[in-house]
Coordinates of C-alpha atoms in Angstrom, one line a residue:
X1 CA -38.6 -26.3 -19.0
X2 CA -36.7 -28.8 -16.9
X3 CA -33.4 -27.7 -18.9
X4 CA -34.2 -24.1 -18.3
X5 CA -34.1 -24.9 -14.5
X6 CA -31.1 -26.8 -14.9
X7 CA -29.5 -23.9 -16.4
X8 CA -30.9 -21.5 -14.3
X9 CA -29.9 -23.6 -11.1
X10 CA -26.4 -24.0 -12.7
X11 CA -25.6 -20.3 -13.4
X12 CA -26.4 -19.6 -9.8
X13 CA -24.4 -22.2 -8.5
X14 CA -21.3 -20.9 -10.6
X15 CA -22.7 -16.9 -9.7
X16 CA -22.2 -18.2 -5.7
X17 CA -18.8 -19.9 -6.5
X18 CA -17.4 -16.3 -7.7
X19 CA -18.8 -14.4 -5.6
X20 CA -16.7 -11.6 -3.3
X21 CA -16.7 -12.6 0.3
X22 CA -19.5 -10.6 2.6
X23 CA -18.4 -8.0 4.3
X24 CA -17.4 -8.0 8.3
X25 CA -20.1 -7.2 10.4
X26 CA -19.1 -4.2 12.8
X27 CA -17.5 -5.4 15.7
X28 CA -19.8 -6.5 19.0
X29 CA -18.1 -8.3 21.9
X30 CA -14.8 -7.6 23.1
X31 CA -11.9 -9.7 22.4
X32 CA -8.5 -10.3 24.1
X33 CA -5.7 -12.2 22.1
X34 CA -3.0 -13.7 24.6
X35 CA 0.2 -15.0 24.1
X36 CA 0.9 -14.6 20.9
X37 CA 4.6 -12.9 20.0
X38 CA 3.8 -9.8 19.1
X39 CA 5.3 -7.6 16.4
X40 CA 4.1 -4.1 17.0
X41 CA 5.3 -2.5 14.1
X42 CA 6.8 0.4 15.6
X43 CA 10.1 -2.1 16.0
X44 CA 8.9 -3.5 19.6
X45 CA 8.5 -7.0 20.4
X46 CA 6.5 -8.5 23.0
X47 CA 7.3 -12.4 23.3
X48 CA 4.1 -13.1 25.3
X49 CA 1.8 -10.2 24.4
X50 CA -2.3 -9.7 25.6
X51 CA -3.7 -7.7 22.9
X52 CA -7.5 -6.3 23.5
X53 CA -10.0 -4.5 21.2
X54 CA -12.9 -3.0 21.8
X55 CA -15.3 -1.2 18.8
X56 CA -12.8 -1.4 16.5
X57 CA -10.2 0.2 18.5
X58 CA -7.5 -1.2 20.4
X59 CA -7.5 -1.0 24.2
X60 CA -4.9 -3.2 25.7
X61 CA -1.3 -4.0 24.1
X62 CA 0.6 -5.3 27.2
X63 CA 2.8 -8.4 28.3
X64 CA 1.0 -11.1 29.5
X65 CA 3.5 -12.2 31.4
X66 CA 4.5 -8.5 33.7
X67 CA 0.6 -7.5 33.1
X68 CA -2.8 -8.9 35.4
X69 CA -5.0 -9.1 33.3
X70 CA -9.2 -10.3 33.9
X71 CA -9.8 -12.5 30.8
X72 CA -13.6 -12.3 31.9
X73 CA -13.5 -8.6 31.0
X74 CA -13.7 -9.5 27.6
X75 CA -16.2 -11.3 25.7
X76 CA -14.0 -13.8 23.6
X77 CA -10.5 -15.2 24.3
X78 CA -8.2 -16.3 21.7
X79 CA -5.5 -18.6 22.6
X80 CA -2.5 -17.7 20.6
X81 CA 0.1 -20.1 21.7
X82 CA 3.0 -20.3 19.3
X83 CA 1.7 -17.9 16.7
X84 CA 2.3 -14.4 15.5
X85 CA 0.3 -11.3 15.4
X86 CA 1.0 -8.2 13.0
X87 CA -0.6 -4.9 12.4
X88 CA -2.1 -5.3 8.9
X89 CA 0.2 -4.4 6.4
X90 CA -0.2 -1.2 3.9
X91 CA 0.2 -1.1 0.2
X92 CA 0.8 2.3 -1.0
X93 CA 1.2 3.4 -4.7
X94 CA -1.5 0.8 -5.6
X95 CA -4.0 0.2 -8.7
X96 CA -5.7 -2.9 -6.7
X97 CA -9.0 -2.6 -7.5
X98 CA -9.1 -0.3 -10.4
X99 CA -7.6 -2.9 -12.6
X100 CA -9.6 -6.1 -13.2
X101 CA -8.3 -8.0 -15.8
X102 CA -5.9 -6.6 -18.2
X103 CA -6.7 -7.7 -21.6
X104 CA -10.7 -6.3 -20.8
X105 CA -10.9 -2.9 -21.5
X106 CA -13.9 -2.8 -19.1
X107 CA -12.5 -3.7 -16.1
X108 CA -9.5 -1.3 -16.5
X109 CA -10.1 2.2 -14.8
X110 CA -6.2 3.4 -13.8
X111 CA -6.0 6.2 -16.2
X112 CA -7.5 9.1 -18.1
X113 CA -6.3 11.1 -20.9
X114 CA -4.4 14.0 -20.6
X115 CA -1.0 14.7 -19.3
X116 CA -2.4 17.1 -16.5
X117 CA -5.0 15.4 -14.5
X118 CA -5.3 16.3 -10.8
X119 CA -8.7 16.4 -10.5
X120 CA -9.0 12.9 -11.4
X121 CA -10.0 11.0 -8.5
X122 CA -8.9 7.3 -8.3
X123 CA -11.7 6.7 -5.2
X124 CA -14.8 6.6 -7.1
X125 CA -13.5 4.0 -9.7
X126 CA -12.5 1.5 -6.4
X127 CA -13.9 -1.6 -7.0
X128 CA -14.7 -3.1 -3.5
X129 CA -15.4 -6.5 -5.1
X130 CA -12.4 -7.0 -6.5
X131 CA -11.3 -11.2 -6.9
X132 CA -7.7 -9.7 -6.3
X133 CA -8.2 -7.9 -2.9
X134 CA -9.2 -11.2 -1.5
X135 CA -6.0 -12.8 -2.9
X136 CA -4.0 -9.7 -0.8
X137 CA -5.4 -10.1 2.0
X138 CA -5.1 -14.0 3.3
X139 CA -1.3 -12.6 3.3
X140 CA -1.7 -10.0 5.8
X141 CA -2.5 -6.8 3.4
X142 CA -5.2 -4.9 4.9
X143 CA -4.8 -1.6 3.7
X144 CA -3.9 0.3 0.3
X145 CA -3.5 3.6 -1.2
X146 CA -5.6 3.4 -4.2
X147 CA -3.3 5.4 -6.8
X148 CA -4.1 6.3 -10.3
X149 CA -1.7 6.2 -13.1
X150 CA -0.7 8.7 -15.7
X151 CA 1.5 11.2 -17.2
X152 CA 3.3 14.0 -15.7
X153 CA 0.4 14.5 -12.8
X154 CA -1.7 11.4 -12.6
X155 CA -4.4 12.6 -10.1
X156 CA -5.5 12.0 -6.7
X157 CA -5.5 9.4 -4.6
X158 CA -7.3 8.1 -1.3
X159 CA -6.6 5.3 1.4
X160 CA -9.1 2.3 1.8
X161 CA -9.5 -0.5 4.3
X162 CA -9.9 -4.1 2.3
X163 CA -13.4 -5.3 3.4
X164 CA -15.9 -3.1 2.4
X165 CA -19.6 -2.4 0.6
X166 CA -18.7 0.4 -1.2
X167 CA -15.6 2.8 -1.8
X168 CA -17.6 5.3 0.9
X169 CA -17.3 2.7 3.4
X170 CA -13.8 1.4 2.2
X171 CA -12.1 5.3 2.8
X172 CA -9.8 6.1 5.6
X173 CA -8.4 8.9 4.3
X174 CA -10.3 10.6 1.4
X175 CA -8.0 12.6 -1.5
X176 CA -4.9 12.1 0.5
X177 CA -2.6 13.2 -1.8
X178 CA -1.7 14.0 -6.1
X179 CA 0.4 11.2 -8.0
X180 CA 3.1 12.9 -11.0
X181 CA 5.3 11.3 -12.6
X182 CA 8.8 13.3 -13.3
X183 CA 10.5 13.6 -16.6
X184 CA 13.0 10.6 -16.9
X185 CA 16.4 11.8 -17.8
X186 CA 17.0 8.7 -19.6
X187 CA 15.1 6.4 -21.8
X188 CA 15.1 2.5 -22.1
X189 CA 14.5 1.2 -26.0
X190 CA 13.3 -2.3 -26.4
X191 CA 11.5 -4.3 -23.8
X192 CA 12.2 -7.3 -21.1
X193 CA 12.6 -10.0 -23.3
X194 CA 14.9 -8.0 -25.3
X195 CA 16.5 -4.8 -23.8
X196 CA 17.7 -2.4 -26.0
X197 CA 20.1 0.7 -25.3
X198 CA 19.7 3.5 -22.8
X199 CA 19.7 6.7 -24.5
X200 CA 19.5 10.5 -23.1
X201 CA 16.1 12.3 -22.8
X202 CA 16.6 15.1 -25.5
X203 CA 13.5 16.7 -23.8
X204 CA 14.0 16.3 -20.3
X205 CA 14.4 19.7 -19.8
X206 CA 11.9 20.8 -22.1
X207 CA 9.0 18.7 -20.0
X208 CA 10.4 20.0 -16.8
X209 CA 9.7 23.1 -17.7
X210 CA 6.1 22.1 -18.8
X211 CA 6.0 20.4 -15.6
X212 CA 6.9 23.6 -13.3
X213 CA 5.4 26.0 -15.4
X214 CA 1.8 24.0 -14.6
X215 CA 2.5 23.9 -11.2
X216 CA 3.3 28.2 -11.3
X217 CA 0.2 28.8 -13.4
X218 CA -1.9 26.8 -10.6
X219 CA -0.1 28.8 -7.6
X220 CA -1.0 31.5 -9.1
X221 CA -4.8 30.8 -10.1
X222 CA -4.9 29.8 -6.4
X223 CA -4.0 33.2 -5.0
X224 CA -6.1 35.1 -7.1
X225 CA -9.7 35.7 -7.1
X226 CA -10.9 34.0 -10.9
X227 CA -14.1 34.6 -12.2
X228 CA -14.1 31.3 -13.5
X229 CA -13.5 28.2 -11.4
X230 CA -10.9 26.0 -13.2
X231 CA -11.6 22.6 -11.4
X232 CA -7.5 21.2 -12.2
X233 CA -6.2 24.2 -10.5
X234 CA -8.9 23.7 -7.5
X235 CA -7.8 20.5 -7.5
X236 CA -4.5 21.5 -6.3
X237 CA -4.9 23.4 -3.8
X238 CA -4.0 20.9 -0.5
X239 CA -0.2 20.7 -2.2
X240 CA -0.3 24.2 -1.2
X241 CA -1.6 24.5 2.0
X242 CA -0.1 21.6 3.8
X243 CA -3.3 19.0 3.4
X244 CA -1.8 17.0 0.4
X245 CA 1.2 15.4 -0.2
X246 CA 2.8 15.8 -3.2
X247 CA 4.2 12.1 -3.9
X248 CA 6.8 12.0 -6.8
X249 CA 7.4 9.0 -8.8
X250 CA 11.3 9.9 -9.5
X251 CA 13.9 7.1 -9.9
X252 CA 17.2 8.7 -10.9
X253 CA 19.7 11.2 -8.9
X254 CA 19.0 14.1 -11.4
X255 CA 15.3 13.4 -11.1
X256 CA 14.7 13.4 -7.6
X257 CA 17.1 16.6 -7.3
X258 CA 15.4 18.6 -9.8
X259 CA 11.7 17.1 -8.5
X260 CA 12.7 18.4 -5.0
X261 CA 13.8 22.0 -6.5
X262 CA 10.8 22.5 -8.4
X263 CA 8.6 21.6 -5.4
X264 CA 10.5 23.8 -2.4
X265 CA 10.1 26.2 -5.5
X266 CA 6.8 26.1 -5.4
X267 CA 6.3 26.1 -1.7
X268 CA 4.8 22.8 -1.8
X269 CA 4.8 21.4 2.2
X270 CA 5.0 17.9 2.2
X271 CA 6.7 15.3 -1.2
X272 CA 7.3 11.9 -1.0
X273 CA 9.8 10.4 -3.5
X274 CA 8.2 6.9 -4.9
X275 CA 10.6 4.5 -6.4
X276 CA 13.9 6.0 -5.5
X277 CA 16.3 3.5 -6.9
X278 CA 19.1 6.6 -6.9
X279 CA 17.9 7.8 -3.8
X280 CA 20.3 6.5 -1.7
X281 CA 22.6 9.2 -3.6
X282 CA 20.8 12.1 -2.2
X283 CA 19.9 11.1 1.1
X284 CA 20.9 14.2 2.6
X285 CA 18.9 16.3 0.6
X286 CA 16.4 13.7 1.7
X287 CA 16.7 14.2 5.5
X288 CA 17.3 17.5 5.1
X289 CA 13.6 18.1 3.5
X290 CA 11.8 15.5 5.4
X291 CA 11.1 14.3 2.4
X292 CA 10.3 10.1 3.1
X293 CA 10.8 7.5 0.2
X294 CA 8.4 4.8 -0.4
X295 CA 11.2 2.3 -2.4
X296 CA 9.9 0.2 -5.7
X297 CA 9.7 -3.5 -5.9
X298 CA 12.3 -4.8 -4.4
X299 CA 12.4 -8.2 -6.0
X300 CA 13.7 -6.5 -9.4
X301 CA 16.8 -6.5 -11.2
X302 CA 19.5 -3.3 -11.0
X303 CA 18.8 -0.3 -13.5
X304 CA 22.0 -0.1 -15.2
X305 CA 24.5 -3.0 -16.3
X306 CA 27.1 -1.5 -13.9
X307 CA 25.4 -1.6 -10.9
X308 CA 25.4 -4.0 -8.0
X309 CA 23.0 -7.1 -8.5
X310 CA 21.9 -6.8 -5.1
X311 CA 21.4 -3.2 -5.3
X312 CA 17.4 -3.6 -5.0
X313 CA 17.9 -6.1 -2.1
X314 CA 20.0 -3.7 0.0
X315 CA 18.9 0.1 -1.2
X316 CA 16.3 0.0 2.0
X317 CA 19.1 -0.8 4.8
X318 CA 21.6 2.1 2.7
X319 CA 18.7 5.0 3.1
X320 CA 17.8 3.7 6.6
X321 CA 21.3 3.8 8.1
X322 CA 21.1 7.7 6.9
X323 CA 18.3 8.8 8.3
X324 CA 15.4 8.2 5.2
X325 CA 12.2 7.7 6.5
X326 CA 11.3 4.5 4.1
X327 CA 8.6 2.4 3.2
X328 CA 7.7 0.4 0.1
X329 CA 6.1 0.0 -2.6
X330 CA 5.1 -2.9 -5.4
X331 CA 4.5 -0.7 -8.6
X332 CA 5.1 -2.6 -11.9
X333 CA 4.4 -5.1 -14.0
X334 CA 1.3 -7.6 -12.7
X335 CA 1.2 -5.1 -9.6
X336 CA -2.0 -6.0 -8.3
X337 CA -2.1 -9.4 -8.2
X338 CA 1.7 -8.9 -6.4
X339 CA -0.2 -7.2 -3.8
X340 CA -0.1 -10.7 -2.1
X341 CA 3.7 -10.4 -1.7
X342 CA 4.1 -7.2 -0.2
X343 CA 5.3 -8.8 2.9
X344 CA 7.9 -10.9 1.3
X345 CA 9.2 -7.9 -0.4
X346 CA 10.2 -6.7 3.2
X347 CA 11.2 -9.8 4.4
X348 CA 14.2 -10.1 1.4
X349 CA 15.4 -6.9 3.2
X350 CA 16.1 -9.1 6.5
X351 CA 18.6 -11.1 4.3
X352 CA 20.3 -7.3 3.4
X353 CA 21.0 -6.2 6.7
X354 CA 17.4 -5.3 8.7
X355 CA 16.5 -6.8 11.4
X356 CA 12.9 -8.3 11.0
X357 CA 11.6 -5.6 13.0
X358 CA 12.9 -2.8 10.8
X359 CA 11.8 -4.8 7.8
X360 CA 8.4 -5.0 9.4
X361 CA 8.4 -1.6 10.1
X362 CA 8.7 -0.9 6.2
X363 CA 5.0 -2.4 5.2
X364 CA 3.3 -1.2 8.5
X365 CA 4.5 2.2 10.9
X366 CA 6.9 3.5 8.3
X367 CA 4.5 3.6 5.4
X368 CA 1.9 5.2 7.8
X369 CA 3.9 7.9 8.6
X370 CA 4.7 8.9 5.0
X371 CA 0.8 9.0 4.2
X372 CA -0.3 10.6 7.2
X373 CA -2.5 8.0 8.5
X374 CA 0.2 6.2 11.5
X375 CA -2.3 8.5 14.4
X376 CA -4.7 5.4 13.8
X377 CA -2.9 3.4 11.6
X378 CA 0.2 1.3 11.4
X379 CA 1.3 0.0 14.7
X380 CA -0.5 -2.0 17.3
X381 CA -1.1 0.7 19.7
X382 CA -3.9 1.4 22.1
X383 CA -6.4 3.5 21.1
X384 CA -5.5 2.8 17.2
X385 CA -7.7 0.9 14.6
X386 CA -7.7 -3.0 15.4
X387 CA -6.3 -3.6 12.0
X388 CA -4.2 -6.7 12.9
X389 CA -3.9 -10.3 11.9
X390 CA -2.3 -13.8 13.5
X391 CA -0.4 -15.8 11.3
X392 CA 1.1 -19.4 11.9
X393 CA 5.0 -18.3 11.6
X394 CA 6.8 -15.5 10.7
X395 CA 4.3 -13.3 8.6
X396 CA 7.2 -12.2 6.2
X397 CA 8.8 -15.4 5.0
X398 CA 6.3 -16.7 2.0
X399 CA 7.3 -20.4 3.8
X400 CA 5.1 -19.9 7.1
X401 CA 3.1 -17.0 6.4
X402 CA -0.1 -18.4 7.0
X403 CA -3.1 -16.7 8.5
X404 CA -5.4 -18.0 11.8
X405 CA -7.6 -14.9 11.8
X406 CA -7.8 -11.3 10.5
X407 CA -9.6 -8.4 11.6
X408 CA -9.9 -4.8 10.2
X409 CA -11.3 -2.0 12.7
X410 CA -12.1 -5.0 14.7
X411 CA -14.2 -6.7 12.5
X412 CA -13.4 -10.6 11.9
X413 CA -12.8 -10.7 7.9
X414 CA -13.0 -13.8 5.8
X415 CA -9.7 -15.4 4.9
X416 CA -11.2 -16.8 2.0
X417 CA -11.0 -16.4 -1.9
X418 CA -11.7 -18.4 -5.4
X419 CA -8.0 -19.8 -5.2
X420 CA -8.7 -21.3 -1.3
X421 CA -11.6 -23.0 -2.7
X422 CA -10.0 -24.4 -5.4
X423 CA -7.4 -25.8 -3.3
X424 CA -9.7 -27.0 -0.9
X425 CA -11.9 -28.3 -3.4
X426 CA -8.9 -30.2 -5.3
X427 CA -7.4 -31.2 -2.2
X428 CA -10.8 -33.0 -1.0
X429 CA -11.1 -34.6 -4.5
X430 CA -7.0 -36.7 -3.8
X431 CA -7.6 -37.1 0.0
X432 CA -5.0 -34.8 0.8
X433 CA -5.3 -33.7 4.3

């Protein structure tokens, strides 16, 4: 008996050791952050900011040194001498929380089966007690577009705030838009480790046609009166009418010309281009269609063997300087548990020709605007969410990123996870202070 306690009492121990961090409380009492430099995300900068919130919305953004302000209007003062604040940082295009662990089949809920899948809804698989949002989130990442993955059109995704009980209370912005992927025009053989050659997509034209074709058959269910509903066609309906976007995943020059074409065909209102690595190629077909980009990983190696090894580094600055709306994105091999390093994505840009405001601008306004959220979203603001964060140093240089405190909608969020309390735990055990 007095092993089955031991077990018992072990198991929970282990049980509590794992476990996901509570979520926030709502937010109570008022609170006023002063003198911190500020970085509002909308490319301002306020050397010695006051920045109040009250309910979860922000009501003061002012310099503390032009601006009275009565500190006993609000209920707690944070002294911020020295130290940074940020709007929390977005991650579009994202499988965090769908995807577990890899190699467990269980934990892996980022796709269906089909080539066709609209309907498919990437919000009721969210897993708000993910181990790997907690990791994203001690680096400033508050807020993600929860993306499914797939063939030709993916399926729908939805915008979440990272501290939540469930996906109901995670949701921002519910169905937000549908994920395709266009045909590739070329084809890569082999893998990392061992590249092989590039060869021509025999049946690129063959799946764009599929790929339009599906989009005229729903257009057309859509302005008829069926007597059947066909739940993939109703599906589509906000690319229509203006209350989706449409976000491509389209890499190449041909691609994101023909993607473009197929959509203005279709009189879809708003695309976004995701990846873009060509894009900077078309950017006048870009501007011209308000069409913003939300660039891949920048930390990646060029496409072809002939191309500029900094190519990735710089693409952001190139489409910036003509007129391309862009933010990023972190799509790719181990994506989610790269979450964590959205910000240093951005801050490589700085060392390509943005300033750090710009760069900022990439991960926080920027990407608001290209999901349609930035009305609450994105910038510290008054009268916007009080998604924001303090960090040490610069928030975008992986040496002094370091968060003092974090609050989404106000509410003070843990800055914990399993790896802090390993590193805690192992520093404790060598006296390392």
């Amino acid at each position: 008996m007095k092993r089955y306690i031991k077990f018992l009492c072990s198991l929970l121990f282990i049980t509590g050791m794992y476990a996901q961090q509570t979520p926030a409380p709502q937010q109570t009492k008022s609170i006023l952050i002063i003198n911190a430099v500020a970085h509002l995300g909308n490319g301002e900068l306020i050397k010695n900011s006051a920045i109040g919130f009250k309910e979860g919305k922000l009501n003061l953004v002012a310099d503390a040194s032009l601006t009275r302000i009565d500190l006993t209007s609000y209920d707690e003062v944070i002294h911020a001498e020295g130290k940074h604040l940020y709007p929390g940082f977005i991650a579009p295009n994202s499988t965090i929380g769908l995807v577990e662990i890899d190699a467990v089949k269980a934990t892996d809920d980022e796709r269906e089966i089909g080539g066709f899948t609209p309907n498919i809804r990437s919000l009721i698989a969210y897993n708000t007690e993910s181990k790997i949002t907690e990791t994203a989130r001690i680096n400033g990442v508050l807020t993600a577009q929860i993306t499914p993955r797939g063939r030709y059109i993916a399926g729908t995704s939805s915008i979440v705030q990272m501290d939540a009980w469930t996906w109901e209370d995670a949701v921002i912005k519910q169905n937000d838009g549908i994920h395709c992927h266009f045909p590739v025009t070329f084809k890569k053989s082999g893998w990392w480790a061992e590249p092989g050659i590039i060869e021509v997509n025999k049946e690129y034209s063959k799946q764009v046609t599929e790929f339009s074709d599906f989009l005229k058959q729903a257009k057309a269910y859509l302005k008829s009166e069926p007597i059947e509903k066909n739940t993939v066609f109703e599906s589509l309906r906000g690319i229509f009418n203006g209350t989706q976007t449409l976000y491509i995943n389209a890499y190449e020059e041909k691609q994101i010309i023909d993607a473009i074409r197929i959509a203005k065909e279709n009189q879809i209102q708003k695309s976004v281009i995701i990846g873009g690595y060509q894009a900077d190629k078309v950017a006048p077909l870009l501007v011209q269609n308000n069409i913003g980009v939300l660039l891949g990983r920048v930390h990646s190696l060029p496409n072809l063997d002939h191309d500029d090894i900094d190519q990735p580094f710089k693409l952001a600055k190139l489409l910036i300087d003509k007129g391309v709306l862009v933010g990023l994105e972190n799509s790719g091999d181990m994506e989610r548990m790269n979450t964590r390093n959205l910000p240093f994505l951005a801050g490589t840009t700085v060392a390509y020709g943005l300033t750090k405001e710009q760069a900022l601008q990439l991960i926080t306004l920027n990407t608001a605007k290209i999901l349609g959220i930035d009305s609450f979203c994105g910038s510290l603001e008054t009268g916007k969410d009080a998604t924001l964060f303090v960090s040490e140093g610069d928030a975008l240089d992986m040496r002094t990123n370091n968060l003092s405190y974090a609050y989404i909608q106000g509410r003070k969020i843990s800055l914990q996870s399993h790896q802090t309390q390993l590193n805690d735990k192992y520093k404790s055990k060598y006296g390392i202070q």
